[in-house]
Structure formats: structure tokens, C-alpha cells
Amino acid sequence: MTHSVSEEQSGAVQKGRVPISVLDLAPVIAGGTPADAFRRSLDLARHAEAWGYRRYWLAEHHGMPGVASSATSLVIGHIAAGTKTIRVGSGGIMLPNHAPLAIAEQFGTLESLHPGRIDLGLGRAPGSDHAATRALRRGLGSDGHDFPELLSELRGYLDPSLGTAMPGVRAVPGEGLQIPIWLLGSSGFSAQLAGQLGLPFAFASHFAPDYVLQALELYRSSFRPSAALDAPYAMVGVNIVAAATQEEAQRLATSQQQQFLNIIRGRPGLLNAPVASMDEVWTPQEKMIVERQLRFSVVGDAAVVRSRLAELQELTGANEWIVAGQIYDHEARLASYRIVAEALGQAAVESGAL
């Protein structure tokens, strides 16, 4: 493919402004349903589009009661059909769970329905527990170690000139379409692979902050220019819970803290309502683990968001932020994303990146 990510995105970076995007897990709240989650996701996407967010990405997870985006391609179609200009994509599709041909066809269909608006972000993790992974990968024979081969096959279906597709097989729709491919990761493996292939890279620092700097350095040092990019382009995930006051933001953030606490306890569940104090919920050791895992987070008012993101920008050199916000109340979630956009001065809109 010859689609250039760098050409359409360079303006924001050159002017010192960093585009912002949304990462949505389609959260299912306590007392709610997946149908509620999908309606709220579409509402957030429409607001994000109006507020100048560049992308709206959905993540593949399985067997998690609090995450409704398991059939990621279908939800992408739902969001893209209900919006007009914002790019919609996967953050990401866990490629070893799928046949590469199926993903080429699915995203070829999405791109055909919504030309120029679809992103294909790919990861190699299962996005599930061991039982769900076995159920998903039955007969596929993949444990993630063959991710580079799966990726090569997928790219070959979209761009036959690469010669890496399965012989005699064509992706219809998909073949010849200009669908930007991103590699996603929480360690150095995908960072190095993205660099070697000259693809844009997104790091999941919103839940794996320990390796973000090493991964970004590895990506940039191993980068080779390609038809997709002439220079490295790194998107960095960050949790943001914003509110009118610091105290309210901290209260709202307890929903996300409870969610991660349940995950480390091995009991993933619905997204719970905020609590007055987490000290009655977790042990000191659990608090340390959760806070370490969530330390790449911004919790506060507009001033805190602005100053903390400036610090993180200095630290990471991110070309783009992708913002996760696990907030129980939908109106509070909307307000958080609006505050982020306003705190950054509607950066994506002003830069002309959209």
C-alpha cells in the first residue's frame, strides 16, 4: 500500500500540537447492558468528532463482562455509520485470534463502506484468558509467536504486490484498498517490528507503563522508512479522568481503580460506580499494584490535564495521544473528554490534522 500516514498527520506535530484520539472499551456498567454500552459509545463518538478528536478506536477483549467490544469489527461499523468525519478503527484487533484473510475482508468491507476513515490496529496478545483463547484459536494453530507471519499474510491480501498472501487467495473486498495498518504493543516486540516495517506504532502505556520509554526508543531506533511512513509516528495511550474539580476527578477515577483491582484479583466484572474511598476496597499491597499499573494516568481538572500531558509529552515525545476513560456515569464521561479537548485548546482542530 502507498497510503502515507505521515503526510496527513505531520501538520499537528510541526506546529507543536499533538492530536488526540479516543480508545473505547465499550464499558458495560453495573446495572447496564452491552446494548446500553453501544449506544453510549456512539454518543461519545459523535461528541468526540465535534470536539476535534482525530480517531475513535475500539479494543478486542473476550470473556470480560465489563467490555462489550469483543466483536470489534462490528462495533467499528456501528460507530463509523453513526459519525461523519472521525477516523474509526481497532485498538486493536488481536490478529492471532483470527485468520488474516477474514480480517482483510472485514476491514476491506469497512473501508468500502466508509472510505478514507478506517484504521487497522493490530496486536498479538490474546485479549482474553486462557480458556477463551483456546476457544477462539481452535484450529488456527497460533499462540502469538507467528504474529509476523500472520501480519505479512494480511498485508499481502491488501497489497498483492508484496507477494505474501496465500497463493491463489484474494481478499474481496480488501485487495488494493488503502487501509493504514498500525502495530500495537505493551513491550518491545511489536515496537521493533513496527520500526523495521516502517509502520506507525501505538503503545499501551495506559495499562503497561513500565516499558513505554524503552519501547518507544526501540521503535524509533529500528525505524526504516516505508511507503506508509517516512519517519517514526508513535501514538501513546494515557488514562484521563477529568472533571471540574480535582476532588470530583479523583472520585470518578475510583471506578477505573476498581476495574483494575478486580482484574488483578482474577475476577473481571462490570464497571462499578465510584466510591468515596478506595481504602475500604483494596489492601495496601493491592493499592500499590493498581497504582503502579495505572501510573500513566491523568486525574484532575483542566489545569492538571494540561500540565501533566505537557510533562508526558516531554517524557515520551508522543506524536499523538489516545485517551482511555473508564468512567461510570455517561455524562461525566462526556464531560471528561470535553475537558481534555478544551484543556488542549482543541489542538487537533486548530492544527488542521483533521
XYZ file of C-alpha atoms in Angstrom:
354
model
C 0.000 0.000 0.000
C 1.129 3.535 -0.630
C -1.066 5.346 1.867
C 1.061 7.869 3.743
C 0.192 8.333 7.396
C 2.878 10.957 7.806
C 1.534 13.367 5.190
C -1.893 13.706 6.770
C -0.574 13.956 10.333
C 2.593 15.981 10.153
C 0.967 19.393 10.479
C -0.032 18.971 14.091
C 3.405 17.806 15.164
C 5.216 20.510 13.218
C 3.174 23.193 14.960
C 3.873 21.721 18.392
C 0.344 20.420 18.852
C -0.348 16.776 19.480
C -3.556 15.270 18.055
C -5.820 13.436 20.474
C -7.861 10.298 19.911
C -10.258 8.076 21.863
C -9.740 4.480 22.988
C -13.087 2.922 23.878
C -13.686 -0.475 25.504
C -17.464 -0.005 25.238
C -17.724 -0.352 29.037
C -20.683 -2.229 30.477
C -21.561 -0.606 33.778
C -23.113 -2.268 36.807
C -26.839 -2.238 36.162
C -26.344 -1.789 32.410
C -26.191 -3.999 29.318
C -23.974 -4.253 26.220
C -26.792 -2.593 24.261
C -26.505 0.395 26.611
C -22.738 0.391 26.119
C -23.052 0.551 22.330
C -25.499 3.461 22.486
C -23.182 5.357 24.812
C -20.160 4.629 22.649
C -21.877 6.081 19.599
C -22.908 9.148 21.582
C -19.334 9.643 22.790
C -18.008 9.172 19.246
C -20.328 11.868 17.916
C -19.230 14.263 20.645
C -15.560 13.397 20.113
C -15.956 14.134 16.416
C -17.400 17.555 17.221
C -14.662 18.270 19.774
C -11.840 17.601 17.326
C -10.643 14.140 18.293
C -8.841 12.518 15.403
C -9.690 8.833 15.841
C -12.101 6.607 17.687
C -10.616 3.181 18.304
C -12.217 0.099 19.854
C -10.397 -2.774 21.523
C -10.843 -6.518 21.231
C -11.325 -8.287 24.559
C -13.105 -11.550 25.293
C -14.809 -13.058 28.296
C -14.827 -9.769 30.224
C -18.297 -8.788 31.497
C -17.345 -5.108 31.593
C -16.141 -4.895 27.970
C -18.663 -5.065 25.106
C -16.304 -4.611 22.132
C -15.433 -8.285 21.598
C -16.840 -8.318 18.036
C -14.634 -5.351 17.259
C -15.198 -5.086 13.507
C -18.977 -4.968 14.014
C -18.725 -2.199 16.596
C -16.379 -0.226 14.333
C -19.041 -0.401 11.628
C -21.673 0.807 14.099
C -19.559 3.812 15.126
C -18.461 4.672 11.583
C -22.054 4.550 10.322
C -23.166 6.955 13.043
C -20.412 9.533 12.507
C -19.190 11.531 9.514
C -15.533 12.529 9.637
C -13.706 10.988 12.592
C -11.456 8.046 11.761
C -12.662 4.786 13.292
C -10.551 1.728 13.887
C -9.251 -1.037 16.077
C -7.073 -0.577 19.082
C -6.736 -3.336 18.354
C -7.624 -6.494 16.550
C -5.715 -9.383 18.171
C -4.536 -10.949 14.933
C -3.603 -14.435 16.237
C -7.285 -14.894 17.165
C -8.279 -14.638 13.500
C -7.489 -15.858 10.021
C -5.676 -12.991 8.231
C -7.986 -13.362 5.233
C -11.041 -12.781 7.431
C -9.577 -9.564 8.841
C -8.603 -8.363 5.351
C -12.175 -8.954 4.191
C -13.760 -7.378 7.259
C -11.672 -4.228 7.080
C -11.953 -4.178 3.309
C -15.714 -4.107 3.829
C -15.453 -1.334 6.425
C -13.200 0.742 4.165
C -15.547 0.218 1.224
C -18.479 1.426 3.310
C -16.578 4.335 4.917
C -13.792 5.332 2.506
C -10.746 7.019 3.983
C -11.906 6.672 7.594
C -10.815 3.204 8.722
C -7.684 2.291 10.702
C -6.483 -1.266 11.310
C -4.561 -1.510 14.568
C -3.162 -4.972 15.265
C -1.894 -6.693 18.388
C -0.557 -10.151 19.140
C -1.876 -10.642 22.689
C -4.969 -12.830 23.160
C -7.196 -10.157 24.724
C -8.674 -12.903 26.883
C -7.975 -15.588 29.450
C -6.553 -18.996 28.557
C -9.936 -20.695 28.170
C -11.276 -18.028 25.826
C -8.015 -18.050 23.887
C -8.316 -21.786 23.304
C -11.918 -21.356 22.170
C -11.008 -18.532 19.789
C -7.924 -20.147 18.294
C -9.295 -23.675 17.818
C -7.860 -24.976 14.590
C -5.839 -21.822 13.898
C -2.697 -23.209 15.482
C -1.461 -19.805 16.640
C -0.091 -18.852 20.038
C 1.070 -15.373 19.033
C 4.647 -16.317 18.155
C 3.761 -16.355 14.464
C 2.411 -12.807 14.539
C 4.970 -11.541 11.977
C 3.912 -14.267 9.527
C 0.211 -13.573 10.095
C 0.841 -9.859 9.599
C 2.773 -10.496 6.394
C -0.068 -12.627 5.034
C -2.662 -9.995 5.949
C -0.672 -7.214 4.304
C -0.322 -9.374 1.208
C -4.097 -9.649 0.851
C -4.424 -5.855 0.925
C -1.412 -5.257 -1.301
C -0.839 -8.181 -3.708
C 2.420 -6.618 -4.921
C 4.022 -7.741 -1.662
C 3.619 -11.354 -2.729
C 2.962 -12.555 0.831
C -0.667 -13.664 0.569
C -1.580 -17.329 0.464
C -1.192 -18.388 -3.194
C -4.401 -18.289 -5.191
C -6.348 -16.456 -2.458
C -7.741 -12.925 -2.809
C -9.475 -10.657 -0.297
C -12.668 -9.294 -1.841
C -13.289 -6.644 -0.658
C -9.902 -5.631 0.681
C -7.463 -6.108 -2.176
C -5.909 -2.826 -3.265
C -7.600 -0.687 -0.607
C -5.598 1.928 1.275
C -6.150 0.890 4.896
C -3.498 2.202 7.312
C -2.040 -0.598 9.437
C -0.778 0.167 12.931
C 1.063 -2.178 15.266
C 0.073 -2.066 18.918
C 2.094 -3.297 21.833
C 2.898 -3.293 25.531
C 6.504 -4.475 25.158
C 9.373 -4.236 22.714
C 8.336 -6.977 20.269
C 5.775 -5.028 18.239
C 7.753 -1.812 18.690
C 10.757 -3.269 16.889
C 8.624 -4.966 14.250
C 6.749 -1.728 13.542
C 10.042 0.100 13.185
C 11.522 -2.472 10.844
C 8.402 -2.425 8.650
C 8.060 1.368 8.713
C 4.579 1.283 10.244
C 3.008 3.586 12.833
C 3.152 2.266 16.387
C 0.826 2.633 19.375
C 1.977 1.759 22.891
C -0.451 0.624 25.589
C 1.028 2.708 28.376
C -2.447 3.183 29.854
C -2.081 -0.305 31.365
C 1.612 -1.192 30.798
C 3.645 1.886 31.768
C 6.825 0.042 32.761
C 8.145 -0.339 29.213
C 6.849 2.710 27.398
C 10.148 4.590 27.145
C 12.163 1.520 26.173
C 9.583 0.511 23.556
C 9.435 3.974 22.023
C 13.219 4.157 21.852
C 13.358 0.723 20.252
C 10.711 1.717 17.719
C 12.471 4.917 16.742
C 15.964 3.398 16.614
C 14.833 0.467 14.457
C 12.642 2.538 12.119
C 13.116 2.175 8.384
C 11.208 4.488 6.024
C 8.476 2.802 4.013
C 5.642 3.579 1.628
C 3.461 4.125 4.710
C 5.769 6.415 6.689
C 8.921 8.373 6.049
C 9.573 8.960 9.774
C 8.507 7.260 13.021
C 4.997 8.009 14.270
C 4.150 6.920 17.805
C 0.778 7.117 19.486
C 0.799 6.761 23.265
C -2.103 5.568 25.394
C -2.998 7.505 28.524
C -5.836 7.197 31.037
C -7.521 10.518 31.676
C -10.300 11.230 34.144
C -11.096 14.934 34.074
C -13.723 16.903 35.974
C -14.467 20.428 37.133
C -12.535 19.849 40.366
C -9.642 17.687 41.464
C -11.785 16.053 44.127
C -14.516 15.057 41.672
C -11.990 13.655 39.209
C -10.414 11.547 41.932
C -13.844 10.234 42.929
C -14.713 9.326 39.330
C -11.351 7.589 38.909
C -12.248 5.029 41.591
C -14.377 3.186 39.008
C -11.287 2.537 36.916
C -9.297 1.596 40.017
C -11.963 -0.936 40.998
C -11.910 -2.394 37.496
C -8.144 -2.971 37.547
C -8.368 -4.287 41.111
C -10.897 -6.901 40.014
C -8.620 -7.897 37.128
C -5.608 -8.494 39.379
C -7.873 -10.441 41.726
C -8.818 -12.635 38.764
C -12.465 -11.572 38.882
C -13.071 -9.162 35.985
C -16.523 -7.677 36.193
C -18.757 -4.779 35.263
C -17.602 -1.177 35.616
C -18.734 -0.170 39.092
C -19.980 3.159 40.396
C -17.361 5.370 42.058
C -16.778 5.117 45.800
C -15.840 7.727 48.364
C -12.584 5.984 49.275
C -10.687 3.042 47.833
C -9.052 2.364 51.200
C -12.124 0.362 52.178
C -11.893 -1.668 48.962
C -8.246 -2.646 48.468
C -5.386 -3.807 50.638
C -2.150 -1.797 50.846
C -0.433 -4.321 48.583
C -3.284 -4.207 46.044
C -3.196 -0.411 46.124
C 0.496 -0.460 45.250
C -0.062 -2.847 42.325
C -3.026 -0.930 40.886
C -1.405 2.470 41.248
C 1.761 1.188 39.589
C -0.231 -0.222 36.680
C -2.237 2.987 36.325
C 0.555 5.463 36.900
C 0.417 6.631 33.278
C -2.841 8.355 34.151
C -4.032 11.922 34.474
C -6.694 12.641 37.069
C -7.793 16.194 37.759
C -9.217 19.415 36.404
C -8.332 21.154 33.145
C -5.173 22.720 34.575
C -3.906 19.348 35.790
C -4.684 17.749 32.432
C -2.804 20.459 30.576
C 0.291 20.422 32.793
C 0.506 16.646 33.180
C 0.165 15.984 29.443
C 2.890 18.553 28.816
C 5.144 16.609 31.184
C 4.310 13.304 29.493
C 4.908 14.851 26.087
C 8.340 15.957 27.184
C 8.996 12.466 28.517
C 7.748 10.410 25.552
C 7.800 12.678 22.505
C 4.404 11.247 21.572
C 3.148 12.162 18.106
C -0.431 11.532 19.209
C -2.334 10.722 22.405
C -5.039 8.097 22.578
C -7.170 8.683 25.642
C -8.866 5.942 27.644
C -11.505 6.990 30.147
C -13.282 4.281 32.136
C -15.936 6.424 33.823
C -19.184 5.001 35.199
C -21.571 7.874 34.554
C -22.037 8.642 30.866
C -22.489 12.384 31.317
C -19.348 12.529 33.444
C -17.501 10.566 30.766
C -18.601 13.019 28.105
C -17.553 15.920 30.325
C -14.123 14.360 30.849
C -13.409 14.086 27.125
C -14.735 17.610 26.567
C -12.454 18.991 29.290
C -9.459 17.250 27.709
C -10.233 18.779 24.311
C -10.704 22.223 25.829
C -7.597 21.931 28.009
C -5.539 21.253 24.904
C -7.082 24.203 23.101
C -8.894 22.000 20.576
C -5.420 21.089 19.395
C -6.410 18.620 16.707
C -8.828 21.042 15.088
C -6.507 24.030 15.165
C -3.629 22.068 13.682
C -5.575 21.137 10.590
C -4.863 17.458 11.285
C -8.472 16.529 10.762
